[in-house]
Amino acid sequence: MSELALLQDELFGDAANAISDIKFYPGETQEWMIDEIAETIRKGIEDIRNGGGRDIDLSL
């Protein structure tokens, strides 16, 4: 299974995720393949699930 397919399953496969639409801008140079971008996003999601990252204040 490709990294893109794994990311799609991660984001949209489980109804509990409640993600209905998301867009990624690959940039203007397109020096990375879509699977490389998807792998990086999946690693970020995994890092957050394992306690990495920080809270962002979304209040106005």
mmCIF file of C-alpha atoms in Angstrom:
data_model
loop_
_atom_site.group_PDB
_atom_site.id
_atom_site.type_symbol
_atom_site.label_atom_id
_atom_site.label_comp_id
_atom_site.label_asym_id
_atom_site.label_seq_id
_atom_site.Cartn_x
_atom_site.Cartn_y
_atom_site.Cartn_z
ATOM 1 C CA MET A 1 0.000 0.000 0.000
ATOM 2 C CA SER A 2 1.408 3.420 -0.920
ATOM 3 C CA GLU A 3 2.046 6.153 1.635
ATOM 4 C CA LEU A 4 -0.727 8.205 0.030
ATOM 5 C CA ALA A 5 -3.204 5.336 0.409
ATOM 6 C CA LEU A 6 -2.166 4.893 4.045
ATOM 7 C CA LEU A 7 -2.633 8.630 4.691
ATOM 8 C CA GLN A 8 -6.045 8.616 3.005
ATOM 9 C CA ASP A 9 -7.100 5.713 5.208
ATOM 10 C CA GLU A 10 -5.748 7.538 8.277
ATOM 11 C CA LEU A 11 -7.622 10.752 7.499
ATOM 12 C CA PHE A 12 -10.839 9.510 5.913
ATOM 13 C CA GLY A 13 -11.160 5.780 6.625
ATOM 14 C CA ASP A 14 -12.458 6.035 10.179
ATOM 15 C CA ALA A 15 -15.712 7.957 10.584
ATOM 16 C CA ALA A 16 -14.653 8.864 14.129
ATOM 17 C CA ASN A 17 -11.964 11.131 12.661
ATOM 18 C CA ALA A 18 -14.748 13.375 11.309
ATOM 19 C CA ILE A 19 -12.525 14.777 8.557
ATOM 20 C CA SER A 20 -14.593 15.373 5.468
ATOM 21 C CA ASP A 21 -12.335 17.510 3.261
ATOM 22 C CA ILE A 22 -8.706 18.571 3.403
ATOM 23 C CA LYS A 23 -6.356 20.057 0.845
ATOM 24 C CA PHE A 24 -2.560 20.094 0.746
ATOM 25 C CA TYR A 25 -0.570 22.533 -1.354
ATOM 26 C CA PRO A 26 2.509 20.718 -2.693
ATOM 27 C CA GLY A 27 4.404 23.953 -3.388
ATOM 28 C CA GLU A 28 5.603 25.449 -6.607
ATOM 29 C CA THR A 29 8.809 23.493 -7.143
ATOM 30 C CA GLN A 30 7.277 20.027 -6.752
ATOM 31 C CA GLU A 31 10.632 18.606 -5.705
ATOM 32 C CA TRP A 32 9.014 15.917 -3.523
ATOM 33 C CA MET A 33 6.910 12.972 -4.603
ATOM 34 C CA ILE A 34 3.361 12.692 -3.209
ATOM 35 C CA ASP A 35 4.315 9.556 -1.254
ATOM 36 C CA GLU A 36 7.140 11.473 0.461
ATOM 37 C CA ILE A 37 4.707 14.212 1.488
ATOM 38 C CA ALA A 38 2.160 11.637 2.704
ATOM 39 C CA GLU A 39 4.830 9.785 4.708
ATOM 40 C CA THR A 40 5.912 13.008 6.434
ATOM 41 C CA ILE A 41 2.312 13.848 7.357
ATOM 42 C CA ARG A 42 1.718 10.324 8.690
ATOM 43 C CA LYS A 43 4.889 10.545 10.806
ATOM 44 C CA GLY A 44 3.669 13.872 12.202
ATOM 45 C CA ILE A 45 0.302 12.372 13.135
ATOM 46 C CA GLU A 46 2.039 9.437 14.829
ATOM 47 C CA ASP A 47 4.359 11.790 16.726
ATOM 48 C CA ILE A 48 1.381 13.763 18.037
ATOM 49 C CA ARG A 49 -0.390 10.568 19.104
ATOM 50 C CA ASN A 50 2.745 9.550 21.006
ATOM 51 C CA GLY A 51 2.749 12.778 23.009
ATOM 52 C CA GLY A 52 4.830 15.004 20.762
ATOM 53 C CA GLY A 53 3.747 18.471 19.716
ATOM 54 C CA ARG A 54 2.151 21.242 21.718
ATOM 55 C CA ASP A 55 -1.294 22.757 22.149
ATOM 56 C CA ILE A 56 -2.203 25.725 19.983
ATOM 57 C CA ASP A 57 -4.468 28.453 21.374
ATOM 58 C CA LEU A 58 -7.299 28.815 18.858
ATOM 59 C CA SER A 59 -9.295 31.365 20.823
ATOM 60 C CA LEU A 60 -9.878 34.752 19.252
#
